[in-house]
Tab-separated table of C-alpha atoms in Angstrom:
chain	number	residue	atom	x	y	z
J	1	MET	CA	116.072	94.376	101.196
J	2	ASP	CA	117.280	92.467	98.193
J	3	MET	CA	118.360	95.243	95.869
J	4	THR	CA	121.869	95.460	94.551
J	5	TRP	CA	123.687	98.708	95.104
J	6	ASP	CA	123.083	99.978	91.584
J	7	GLU	CA	119.379	99.111	91.736
J	8	ALA	CA	119.193	101.066	94.969
J	9	SER	CA	121.021	103.946	93.370
J	10	ASP	CA	118.634	103.886	90.380
J	11	THR	CA	115.617	103.927	92.675
J	12	LEU	CA	116.966	106.864	94.626
J	13	ARG	CA	117.631	108.726	91.388
J	14	GLU	CA	114.058	108.111	90.260
J	15	TRP	CA	112.731	109.397	93.581
J	16	ARG	CA	114.923	112.508	93.326
J	17	GLY	CA	113.437	113.206	89.923
J	18	MET	CA	109.871	112.809	91.151
J	19	SER	CA	110.464	114.569	94.492
J	20	VAL	CA	109.110	111.576	96.378
J	21	ARG	CA	109.096	112.022	100.135
J	22	ASP	CA	109.324	108.415	101.347
J	23	SER	CA	111.956	109.048	103.954
J	24	GLU	CA	111.897	105.626	105.605
J	25	GLN	CA	112.621	103.848	102.348
J	26	VAL	CA	115.239	106.412	101.321
J	27	VAL	CA	117.075	105.832	104.598
J	28	GLU	CA	116.807	102.068	104.179
J	29	LEU	CA	118.223	102.112	100.662
J	30	GLY	CA	120.548	105.067	101.036
J	31	GLU	CA	122.304	104.228	104.283
J	32	ARG	CA	123.930	101.205	102.758
J	33	LEU	CA	125.036	103.200	99.724
J	34	VAL	CA	126.519	106.020	101.751
J	35	ARG	CA	128.323	103.781	104.226
J	36	ASP	CA	129.527	100.949	101.999
J	37	TYR	CA	129.333	101.960	98.354
J	38	SER	CA	130.397	105.598	98.325
J	39	SER	CA	133.355	104.932	96.007
J	40	LYS	CA	131.125	103.194	93.471
J	41	LEU	CA	128.699	106.111	93.270
J	42	GLN	CA	131.385	108.595	92.194
J	43	ASP	CA	129.843	112.008	91.563
J	44	GLU	CA	126.337	110.839	92.291
J	45	LEU	CA	127.420	110.285	95.900
J	46	TRP	CA	126.856	113.964	96.720
J	47	LEU	CA	123.274	113.979	95.453
J	48	VAL	CA	122.618	110.768	97.358
J	49	CYS	CA	124.173	112.247	100.500
J	50	GLU	CA	121.886	115.251	100.254
J	51	GLN	CA	118.829	113.058	99.702
J	52	VAL	CA	119.693	110.667	102.511
J	53	PHE	CA	120.530	113.597	104.809
J	54	ILE	CA	117.071	115.095	104.392
J	55	ALA	CA	115.420	111.686	104.784
J	56	SER	CA	117.411	111.024	107.964
J	57	LEU	CA	116.185	114.292	109.426
J	58	ASP	CA	112.631	113.196	108.629
J	59	THR	CA	113.080	109.887	110.421
J	60	GLY	CA	115.101	111.147	113.365
J	61	ARG	CA	118.288	109.356	112.282
J	62	PHE	CA	120.644	112.112	113.362
J	63	ASP	CA	123.634	109.777	113.314
J	64	LEU	CA	123.191	109.122	109.625
J	65	ALA	CA	122.402	112.786	108.990
J	66	ASN	CA	125.685	113.859	110.570
J	67	LEU	CA	127.592	111.275	108.564
J	68	CYS	CA	126.151	112.601	105.295
J	69	LEU	CA	126.647	116.229	106.285
J	70	ASP	CA	130.285	115.619	107.259
J	71	LYS	CA	130.991	114.056	103.873
J	72	LEU	CA	129.357	117.014	102.108
J	73	LYS	CA	131.156	119.612	104.237
J	74	GLU	CA	134.484	117.942	103.508
J	75	LYS	CA	133.876	117.983	99.771
J	76	PHE	CA	132.201	121.403	99.522
J	77	PRO	CA	133.585	123.474	102.417
J	78	LYS	CA	132.188	126.861	101.432
J	79	SER	CA	128.997	125.850	99.677
J	80	SER	CA	125.806	127.733	100.505
J	81	ARG	CA	123.819	124.652	99.468
J	82	VAL	CA	125.579	122.685	102.219
J	83	MET	CA	125.071	125.526	104.681
J	84	LYS	CA	121.360	125.328	103.892
J	85	LEU	CA	121.400	121.627	104.741
J	86	ASP	CA	123.193	122.393	107.985
J	87	ALA	CA	120.428	124.863	108.837
J	88	MET	CA	117.787	122.234	107.990
J	89	GLY	CA	119.515	120.009	110.539
J	90	MET	CA	119.081	122.783	113.101
J	91	GLU	CA	115.402	123.015	112.188
J	92	ALA	CA	115.018	119.282	112.762
J	93	GLU	CA	116.523	119.662	116.216
J	94	GLY	CA	114.097	122.467	116.997
J	95	ARG	CA	116.788	125.166	116.934
J	96	PHE	CA	114.704	127.466	114.773
J	97	ASP	CA	116.418	130.734	115.706
J	98	ASP	CA	119.833	129.334	114.794
J	99	ALA	CA	118.421	128.095	111.497
J	100	LEU	CA	116.886	131.487	110.733
J	101	ASN	CA	120.227	133.195	111.409
J	102	VAL	CA	121.923	130.958	108.859
J	103	TYR	CA	119.180	131.612	106.319
J	104	ASP	CA	119.417	135.369	106.866
J	105	GLU	CA	123.157	135.199	106.201
J	106	LEU	CA	122.652	133.115	103.078
J	107	GLU	CA	119.983	135.516	101.838
J	108	LYS	CA	122.440	138.409	102.139
J	109	LEU	CA	124.901	136.491	99.968
J	110	ASP	CA	122.300	135.865	97.261
J	111	GLN	CA	119.005	137.756	97.213
J	112	THR	CA	117.697	135.701	94.316
J	113	ASP	CA	117.973	132.355	96.084
J	114	ALA	CA	114.391	131.145	96.128
J	115	ALA	CA	115.152	128.009	98.118
J	116	ILE	CA	116.414	129.982	101.120
J	117	ARG	CA	113.327	132.169	101.230
J	118	LYS	CA	111.152	129.074	101.107
J	119	ARG	CA	113.089	127.488	103.957
J	120	LYS	CA	112.383	130.536	106.087
J	121	ILE	CA	108.693	130.129	105.352
J	122	ALA	CA	109.006	126.440	106.266
J	123	VAL	CA	110.471	127.456	109.638
J	124	PHE	CA	107.418	129.603	110.369
J	125	LYS	CA	105.172	126.730	109.345
J	126	SER	CA	107.058	124.287	111.604
J	127	GLN	CA	106.592	126.569	114.553
J	128	GLY	CA	102.871	126.811	113.878
J	129	TYR	CA	102.968	130.461	112.797
J	130	THR	CA	100.654	129.870	109.840
J	131	SER	CA	99.680	133.534	109.358
J	132	LEU	CA	103.337	134.543	109.253
J	133	ALA	CA	104.078	131.766	106.784
J	134	ILE	CA	101.187	132.946	104.600
J	135	LYS	CA	102.367	136.568	104.761
J	136	HIS	CA	105.923	135.728	103.733
J	137	LEU	CA	104.825	133.268	101.082
J	138	THR	CA	102.592	135.941	99.546
J	139	ILE	CA	105.539	138.350	99.441
J	140	TYR	CA	107.714	135.606	97.924
J	141	LEU	CA	105.169	134.942	95.184
J	142	GLN	CA	105.169	138.609	94.177
J	143	SER	CA	108.756	138.066	93.011
J	144	PHE	CA	108.626	134.419	92.005
J	145	MET	CA	105.158	134.185	90.521
J	146	ALA	CA	105.959	131.206	88.307
J	147	ASP	CA	106.702	128.942	91.260
J	148	GLN	CA	103.865	126.443	91.085
J	149	GLU	CA	104.943	124.513	94.149
J	150	ALA	CA	104.667	127.747	96.113
J	151	TRP	CA	101.172	128.540	94.815
J	152	MET	CA	100.046	125.021	95.792
J	153	GLU	CA	101.582	125.426	99.245
J	154	LEU	CA	99.837	128.769	99.690
J	155	ALA	CA	96.538	127.233	98.609
J	156	ASP	CA	97.023	124.461	101.188
J	157	LEU	CA	97.800	126.994	103.914
J	158	TYR	CA	94.703	129.013	103.099
J	159	VAL	CA	92.534	125.878	103.096
J	160	LYS	CA	93.994	124.979	106.492
J	161	GLU	CA	92.960	128.412	107.738
J	162	MET	CA	89.554	127.921	106.067
J	163	ASP	CA	90.130	131.054	103.975
J	164	TYR	CA	88.659	129.386	100.913
J	165	LYS	CA	88.340	132.410	98.628
J	166	LYS	CA	92.061	133.111	98.813
J	167	ALA	CA	92.797	129.407	98.328
J	168	ALA	CA	90.651	129.511	95.177
J	169	PHE	CA	92.689	132.448	93.878
J	170	CYS	CA	95.904	130.439	94.262
J	171	VAL	CA	94.477	127.453	92.401
J	172	GLU	CA	93.256	129.817	89.668
J	173	GLU	CA	96.886	130.849	89.148
J	174	LEU	CA	97.823	127.196	88.807
J	175	ILE	CA	95.056	126.515	86.315
J	176	LEU	CA	96.159	129.524	84.244
J	177	SER	CA	99.624	128.043	83.840
J	178	ASN	CA	98.481	124.405	83.604
J	179	ALA	CA	95.115	124.335	81.921
J	180	PHE	CA	95.357	120.601	81.219
J	181	ASN	CA	96.090	119.388	84.722
J	182	HIS	CA	92.895	117.711	85.893
J	183	LEU	CA	94.040	117.764	89.524
J	184	TYR	CA	93.986	121.550	89.636
J	185	HIS	CA	90.481	121.688	88.188
J	186	GLN	CA	89.350	119.116	90.734
J	187	ARG	CA	90.948	121.027	93.619
J	188	TYR	CA	89.328	124.262	92.454
J	189	ALA	CA	85.957	122.571	92.269
J	190	GLU	CA	86.367	121.174	95.791
J	191	ILE	CA	87.134	124.641	97.120
J	192	MET	CA	84.170	126.247	95.350
J	193	TYR	CA	81.888	123.496	96.649
J	194	THR	CA	83.143	124.138	100.167
J	195	ILE	CA	82.433	127.872	99.912
J	196	GLY	CA	78.868	126.960	98.959
J	197	GLY	CA	76.008	128.904	97.438
J	198	GLN	CA	74.140	128.183	94.234
J	199	GLU	CA	76.561	129.984	91.897
J	200	ASN	CA	79.643	128.378	93.412
J	201	LEU	CA	78.033	124.940	93.239
J	202	GLU	CA	77.414	125.511	89.552
J	203	THR	CA	81.070	126.556	89.119
J	204	ALA	CA	82.157	123.479	91.069
J	205	ARG	CA	80.052	121.284	88.811
J	206	ARG	CA	81.689	122.729	85.700
J	207	TYR	CA	85.197	122.275	87.072
J	208	PHE	CA	84.509	118.738	88.264
J	209	ALA	CA	83.186	117.984	84.777
J	210	GLN	CA	86.337	119.431	83.229
J	211	ALA	CA	88.506	117.366	85.568
J	212	VAL	CA	86.604	114.226	84.587
J	213	LYS	CA	87.097	115.034	80.917
J	214	LEU	CA	90.802	115.895	81.225
J	215	SER	CA	91.506	112.751	83.223
J	216	SER	CA	89.665	110.573	80.667
J	217	ASN	CA	87.120	109.604	83.317
J	218	THR	CA	89.749	108.249	85.704
J	219	ASN	CA	89.655	110.906	88.425
J	220	ILE	CA	87.374	109.316	91.006
J	221	ARG	CA	87.183	112.444	93.159
J	222	ALA	CA	85.995	114.413	90.139
J	223	LEU	CA	83.384	111.775	89.305
J	224	TYR	CA	82.067	111.798	92.852
J	225	GLY	CA	82.150	115.594	92.828
J	226	LEU	CA	80.174	115.673	89.605
J	227	MET	CA	77.606	113.363	91.190
J	228	LEU	CA	77.332	115.590	94.258
J	229	THR	CA	77.119	118.907	92.453
J	230	SER	CA	74.822	117.804	89.663
J	231	GLY	CA	72.493	116.275	92.195
J	232	SER	CA	72.258	119.328	94.408
J	233	SER	CA	71.872	121.898	91.679
J	234	THR	CA	68.605	120.430	90.451
J	235	GLN	CA	66.469	121.637	93.314
J	236	SER	CA	62.948	122.508	92.287
J	237	ARG	CA	63.719	123.349	88.669
J	238	GLY	CA	61.959	121.485	85.938
J	239	ASP	CA	63.751	123.127	83.019
J	240	THR	CA	66.235	121.609	80.538
J	241	LYS	CA	69.272	122.634	82.560
J	242	ALA	CA	68.011	120.748	85.588
J	243	ARG	CA	67.210	117.671	83.523
J	244	ASN	CA	70.714	117.769	82.032
J	245	SER	CA	72.226	118.151	85.482
J	246	LYS	CA	70.406	115.071	86.657
J	247	GLN	CA	71.703	113.182	83.641
J	248	TYR	CA	75.281	114.207	84.449
J	249	ALA	CA	74.820	113.026	88.013
J	250	ASN	CA	73.425	109.700	86.852
J	251	TRP	CA	76.190	109.253	84.332
J	252	ALA	CA	78.895	110.032	86.900
J	253	GLY	CA	77.310	107.659	89.389
J	254	LYS	CA	77.156	104.874	86.842
J	255	MET	CA	80.816	105.455	85.931
J	256	VAL	CA	81.783	105.094	89.594
J	257	LEU	CA	79.670	101.948	89.966
J	258	SER	CA	81.175	100.328	86.898
J	259	LYS	CA	84.674	101.130	88.129
J	260	TYR	CA	83.974	99.415	91.440
J	261	LYS	CA	82.640	96.387	89.607
J	262	ASN	CA	85.594	96.358	87.203
J	263	VAL	CA	88.018	95.991	90.086
J	264	TRP	CA	86.933	92.352	90.166
J	265	SER	CA	86.209	91.693	86.492
J	266	GLU	CA	88.003	89.014	84.494
J	267	GLY	CA	90.150	91.597	82.809
J	268	GLY	CA	91.065	93.166	86.151
J	269	THR	CA	94.480	93.200	87.695
J	270	VAL	CA	93.793	91.346	90.924
J	271	ASP	CA	96.041	88.317	91.239
J	272	GLU	CA	94.713	85.995	93.924
J	273	THR	CA	98.019	84.144	94.212
J	274	LYS	CA	99.906	87.186	95.438
J	275	PHE	CA	99.565	88.481	98.933
J	276	LEU	CA	98.138	91.940	98.445
J	277	PRO	CA	97.520	93.344	101.878
J	278	LYS	CA	95.490	96.309	100.771
J	279	ILE	CA	93.189	94.923	98.135
J	280	THR	CA	89.441	95.070	98.752
J	281	PRO	CA	88.063	91.676	99.638
J	282	GLU	CA	85.307	90.686	97.251
J	283	SER	CA	82.900	90.449	100.153
J	284	ASP	CA	83.176	94.180	100.747
J	285	LEU	CA	82.301	95.076	97.193
J	286	PRO	CA	78.498	94.831	97.426
J	287	GLN	CA	78.414	97.339	100.278
J	288	LEU	CA	80.500	99.831	98.322
J	289	THR	CA	78.297	99.567	95.259
J	290	ALA	CA	75.184	99.686	97.442
J	291	SER	CA	76.158	102.981	98.999
J	292	VAL	CA	76.942	104.513	95.617
J	293	SER	CA	73.521	103.341	94.387
J	294	GLN	CA	72.012	104.892	97.483
J	295	MET	CA	73.655	108.212	96.643
J	296	LEU	CA	72.285	107.994	93.119
J	297	GLY	CA	68.879	107.217	94.534
J	298	GLN	CA	69.025	110.314	96.701
J	299	ILE	CA	69.796	112.435	93.670
J	300	SER	CA	66.853	110.984	91.730
J	301	LEU	CA	64.580	111.457	94.719
J	302	SER	CA	65.446	115.119	95.148
J	303	ASP	CA	64.599	115.743	91.532
J	304	ALA	CA	61.421	113.705	91.643
J	305	SER	CA	60.076	115.974	94.364
J	306	SER	CA	60.269	119.090	92.168
E	1	MET	CA	77.657	116.466	131.012
E	2	SER	CA	77.857	112.749	130.507
E	3	LEU	CA	79.165	110.334	133.069
E	4	LYS	CA	78.719	107.337	130.856
E	5	SER	CA	81.902	105.381	130.287
E	6	ILE	CA	83.887	105.382	127.090
E	7	GLU	CA	85.633	102.244	125.872
E	8	ILE	CA	87.948	101.983	122.934
E	9	SER	CA	88.655	98.617	121.368
E	10	CYS	CA	92.122	97.431	120.488
E	11	GLN	CA	91.277	97.456	116.807
E	12	ALA	CA	90.168	101.082	116.906
E	13	PHE	CA	93.126	102.297	118.928
E	14	THR	CA	95.666	100.361	116.893
E	15	LYS	CA	94.344	101.534	113.539
E	16	LEU	CA	94.266	105.111	114.752
E	17	GLN	CA	97.925	104.929	115.806
E	18	LEU	CA	98.827	103.255	112.515
E	19	HIS	CA	97.150	106.113	110.634
E	20	LEU	CA	99.163	108.656	112.619
E	21	ALA	CA	102.339	106.656	111.983
E	22	LYS	CA	101.730	106.422	108.252
E	23	TYR	CA	101.535	110.211	107.832
E	24	PRO	CA	103.683	111.762	110.530
E	25	HIS	CA	104.206	114.894	108.443
E	26	CYS	CA	100.510	115.534	107.640
E	27	SER	CA	97.400	116.391	109.555
E	28	VAL	CA	95.005	113.462	109.447
E	29	ASN	CA	91.431	112.838	110.456
E	30	GLY	CA	88.991	109.992	110.696
E	31	LEU	CA	85.721	108.728	112.067
E	32	MET	CA	85.070	106.570	115.118
E	33	LEU	CA	82.373	103.925	115.007
E	34	ALA	CA	80.534	102.667	118.059
E	35	CYS	CA	78.382	99.658	118.675
E	36	GLN	CA	74.777	100.754	118.146
E	37	LYS	CA	73.208	98.301	120.574
E	38	LYS	CA	75.471	99.074	123.505
E	39	LEU	CA	74.871	102.755	123.006
E	40	ALA	CA	71.116	102.428	122.925
E	41	SER	CA	70.660	99.911	125.749
E	42	GLU	CA	73.516	100.429	128.194
E	43	LYS	CA	74.438	103.999	127.215
E	44	ILE	CA	78.084	102.986	126.914
E	45	VAL	CA	80.119	104.489	124.089
E	46	HIS	CA	82.140	101.510	122.897
E	47	ILE	CA	84.316	102.551	119.964
E	48	VAL	CA	84.840	99.318	118.043
E	49	ASP	CA	86.437	100.631	114.885
E	50	ILE	CA	87.834	103.701	113.240
E	51	ILE	CA	87.771	104.726	109.617
E	52	PRO	CA	90.891	106.698	108.696
E	53	MET	CA	89.870	109.409	106.280
E	54	PHE	CA	92.148	112.091	104.921
E	55	HIS	CA	95.724	113.240	105.041
E	56	GLN	CA	95.548	116.176	102.648
E	57	CYS	CA	93.322	119.267	102.530
E	58	LEU	CA	91.178	118.098	105.416
E	59	GLN	CA	89.061	121.228	105.399
E	60	LEU	CA	87.346	120.668	102.051
E	61	SER	CA	83.798	119.304	102.095
E	62	PRO	CA	82.977	117.309	98.948
E	63	MET	CA	85.081	114.198	99.663
E	64	LEU	CA	84.208	114.440	103.337
E	65	GLU	CA	80.528	114.246	102.395
E	66	ILE	CA	81.158	111.259	100.150
E	67	ALA	CA	83.125	109.547	102.913
E	68	LEU	CA	80.349	110.196	105.441
E	69	MET	CA	77.776	108.728	103.061
E	70	HIS	CA	79.865	105.599	102.534
E	71	VAL	CA	80.549	105.155	106.234
E	72	ASP	CA	76.880	105.774	107.075
E	73	SER	CA	75.911	103.030	104.686
E	74	HIS	CA	78.497	100.701	106.223
E	75	CYS	CA	77.185	101.509	109.704
E	76	ASP	CA	73.575	100.827	108.713
E	77	MET	CA	74.502	97.386	107.446
E	78	ASN	CA	76.538	96.502	110.537
E	79	ASN	CA	74.609	97.948	113.502
E	80	LEU	CA	77.201	100.597	114.097
E	81	CYS	CA	76.928	104.331	114.362
E	82	ILE	CA	79.349	107.196	113.803
E	83	ALA	CA	80.090	108.263	117.346
E	84	GLY	CA	83.278	110.241	117.034
E	85	TYR	CA	85.756	112.164	114.955
E	86	TYR	CA	89.497	112.410	115.454
E	87	GLU	CA	91.883	114.965	114.083
E	88	ALA	CA	95.643	115.195	114.422
E	89	GLN	CA	97.549	118.315	113.468
E	90	GLU	CA	100.789	118.502	111.506
E	91	ASN	CA	102.999	120.181	114.058
E	92	LEU	CA	104.432	118.154	116.897
E	93	LYS	CA	103.616	120.782	119.488
E	94	ALA	CA	100.253	121.861	118.094
E	95	SER	CA	97.570	122.718	120.588
E	96	THR	CA	95.068	120.009	121.471
E	97	ASP	CA	92.186	122.495	121.471
E	98	PRO	CA	89.509	121.593	118.918
E	99	THR	CA	90.055	123.380	115.611
E	100	PRO	CA	87.143	125.289	114.060
E	101	PHE	CA	86.833	122.663	111.332
E	102	SER	CA	86.839	119.762	113.781
E	103	ILE	CA	84.030	121.464	115.693
E	104	ARG	CA	82.022	121.760	112.483
E	105	VAL	CA	82.388	118.063	111.710
E	106	ALA	CA	81.757	117.016	115.298
E	107	ASP	CA	78.592	119.129	115.387
E	108	LYS	CA	77.359	117.332	112.298
E	109	ILE	CA	78.055	113.956	113.906
E	110	PHE	CA	76.416	115.118	117.143
E	111	ALA	CA	73.239	115.826	115.195
E	112	ASN	CA	72.911	112.083	114.625
E	113	CYS	CA	74.433	110.761	117.829
E	114	ALA	CA	74.020	112.545	121.125
E	115	GLU	CA	77.000	110.745	122.662
E	116	ALA	CA	79.363	111.917	119.926
E	117	LYS	CA	82.957	112.577	120.963
E	118	LEU	CA	85.546	114.812	119.394
E	119	VAL	CA	89.085	113.494	119.746
E	120	MET	CA	92.082	115.734	119.250
E	121	ILE	CA	95.457	114.040	119.133
E	122	ASP	CA	98.295	115.155	121.368
E	123	ASN	CA	101.220	114.451	119.069
E	124	THR	CA	103.741	114.521	121.905
E	125	GLN	CA	102.036	111.540	123.563
E	126	VAL	CA	101.709	109.303	120.526
E	127	PRO	CA	101.449	106.263	120.577
E	128	THR	CA	100.190	106.036	124.132
E	129	LYS	CA	96.623	106.312	125.380
E	130	GLN	CA	97.393	109.848	126.578
E	131	SER	CA	97.572	110.964	122.958
E	132	LEU	CA	93.764	110.880	122.789
E	133	VAL	CA	92.194	114.042	124.181
E	134	LEU	CA	88.429	113.618	124.230
E	135	TYR	CA	85.844	116.356	124.108
E	136	GLU	CA	82.081	116.169	124.438
E	137	LYS	CA	79.344	118.642	123.708
E	138	ASN	CA	78.021	120.565	126.689
E	139	PRO	CA	74.452	121.780	126.991
E	140	ASP	CA	75.742	125.293	126.225
E	141	GLY	CA	76.827	124.055	122.793
E	142	LYS	CA	80.561	124.208	123.432
E	143	TRP	CA	82.903	121.239	123.225
E	144	LYS	CA	84.585	120.672	126.581
E	145	LYS	CA	87.037	118.033	127.776
E	146	CYS	CA	85.395	114.786	128.825
E	147	LYS	CA	85.222	114.181	132.538
E	148	THR	CA	84.824	110.436	132.162
E	149	ASP	CA	87.805	108.204	131.929
E	150	VAL	CA	88.632	106.416	128.711
E	151	LYS	CA	89.211	102.680	128.952
E	152	LEU	CA	91.365	100.949	126.407
E	153	GLU	CA	90.904	97.276	125.772
E	154	GLU	CA	93.608	95.182	127.410
E	155	ASN	CA	96.903	94.448	125.678
E	156	CYS	CA	96.599	97.317	123.211
E	157	ASP	CA	100.282	98.256	123.594
E	158	GLU	CA	101.433	94.671	123.152
E	159	ILE	CA	99.507	94.402	119.929
E	160	LEU	CA	100.496	97.787	118.555
E	161	GLN	CA	104.265	97.577	118.999
E	162	PRO	CA	104.946	94.541	116.771
E	163	LEU	CA	102.750	96.038	114.049
E	164	MET	CA	104.745	99.257	114.189
E	165	ASP	CA	108.020	97.307	114.068
E	166	ARG	CA	106.829	95.426	111.011
E	167	ARG	CA	105.793	98.751	109.445
E	168	ILE	CA	102.230	97.558	108.906
E	169	TYR	CA	101.159	101.199	108.845
E	170	ARG	CA	102.443	101.348	105.257
E	171	ASP	CA	99.560	99.054	104.315
E	172	LEU	CA	96.856	101.024	106.091
E	173	VAL	CA	94.289	102.438	103.680
E	174	ASP	CA	92.545	105.716	104.396
E	175	PHE	CA	89.790	107.289	102.338
E	176	ASP	CA	92.289	109.390	100.394
E	177	ASN	CA	94.157	106.192	99.427
E	178	HIS	CA	90.852	104.621	98.399
E	179	LEU	CA	90.027	107.567	96.132
E	180	ASP	CA	93.472	107.264	94.541
E	181	ASP	CA	93.016	103.532	93.978
E	182	ILE	CA	89.561	102.055	94.503
E	183	SER	CA	90.875	98.521	94.732
E	184	GLN	CA	91.982	99.445	98.269
E	185	HIS	CA	89.288	99.545	100.937
E	186	TRP	CA	89.165	101.901	103.919
E	187	LEU	CA	87.784	99.118	106.122
E	188	ASN	CA	91.279	97.606	106.259
E	189	GLN	CA	90.036	94.025	106.722
E	190	PRO	CA	93.534	92.535	106.265
E	191	ILE	CA	94.835	94.699	109.122
E	192	ASN	CA	91.749	93.927	111.208
E	193	LYS	CA	92.582	90.225	110.812
E	194	LEU	CA	96.196	90.815	111.843
E	195	ILE	CA	95.054	92.603	114.991
E	196	VAL	CA	92.581	89.870	115.898
E	197	MET	CA	95.200	87.183	115.365
E	198	SER	CA	97.780	88.944	117.552
């Protein structure tokens, strides 16, 4: 770890802004800051303490967690934000009833505190009580209906329970407030595809197409989805709509193929001199493109039979 | 009920544990590939590799179908077959009973491979061999725990531990990672090489 203390502090600030959950790295960078550079951080120390505290809970570093919590308790003795962190510590230790008691107390102090209500839902989720988590999250959203993170969480919970129609409803709410976010359109399309049926496949196709458009053709999942849905919706129909569908499928497939090939083009970003542990070896490329071609072939075949 | 033995190679076991280590806070799933020849001739299920698949929204079908098509194609070219599916749940103390979704996927795999196994992960036993709870399909259509013993290739633990210490799991690529950045491949050849060299 070669970063200077202020580089580390900058990185942690960036991660706070983006809500990154990379707890191992946060602990690696933050421990040094909290132990050795607390005077240099000045007021930012408290935000770093909070961030490192949560990351320590994630990685089982209870020693570091206690260190951060002690510093925070000393500085902010009566803070409900610190009490919430204390309760999160109890959650991490599996003391869910104690944590819930603290949250109940905090809720009495401030009924409008959304974070506390969400922590209670998190406790239910941690214990595996998914239905209870869903019930309370639904009640929460009746009051805090602009909370997009909560709608996404509810959608995820419903998908986990395989209650796809309700998951679709949640993503619809997200699309209403963020019509230009291609990820929501793609997620909606995936859910509709999973529900199945001719009408839903057609809906899925339209939303995958929208996701492709909004992402300027970069959303690979949407491109694949467009290939899948366009291909399957052409069964035994010789009319214009079916021909168009097949064209969309072919176009999407060709986009995917060209992207795979571009990974290795002269203008590409692969630098052979650097050790890049994850990069696709060139030898694996033909198989990837072959299977995409195979998928395209299957789409053409199904149409040819009609 | 099958009494044929089940072997899991070091590469498969190690990559599976690395996948679990990379996403300890998510449910994950993946496919298990077996050697086609051994299955056909000696009736031994020898899992030689695993393909880590997803760590978000496991229960949606489109990307799962795409992944299956890709892996099928890979298997055809390499004399392998999809012989298993593993799924690990988010919660530490989650039940190791097969989830409804895992049964759906396993049924689909069973349609192409009669020796297909469904593996649920016991999170409390990770990263030991006991973390793998195997199920097989009974004649009555239900998935029941395997009676046969599972053999791990020798030295699996000795190979896994250094990789975990070096945090190699951060470099593992699952299908979700591939869809986010297609320059990364779900075959994980660099990690395969590391395992072989260990």
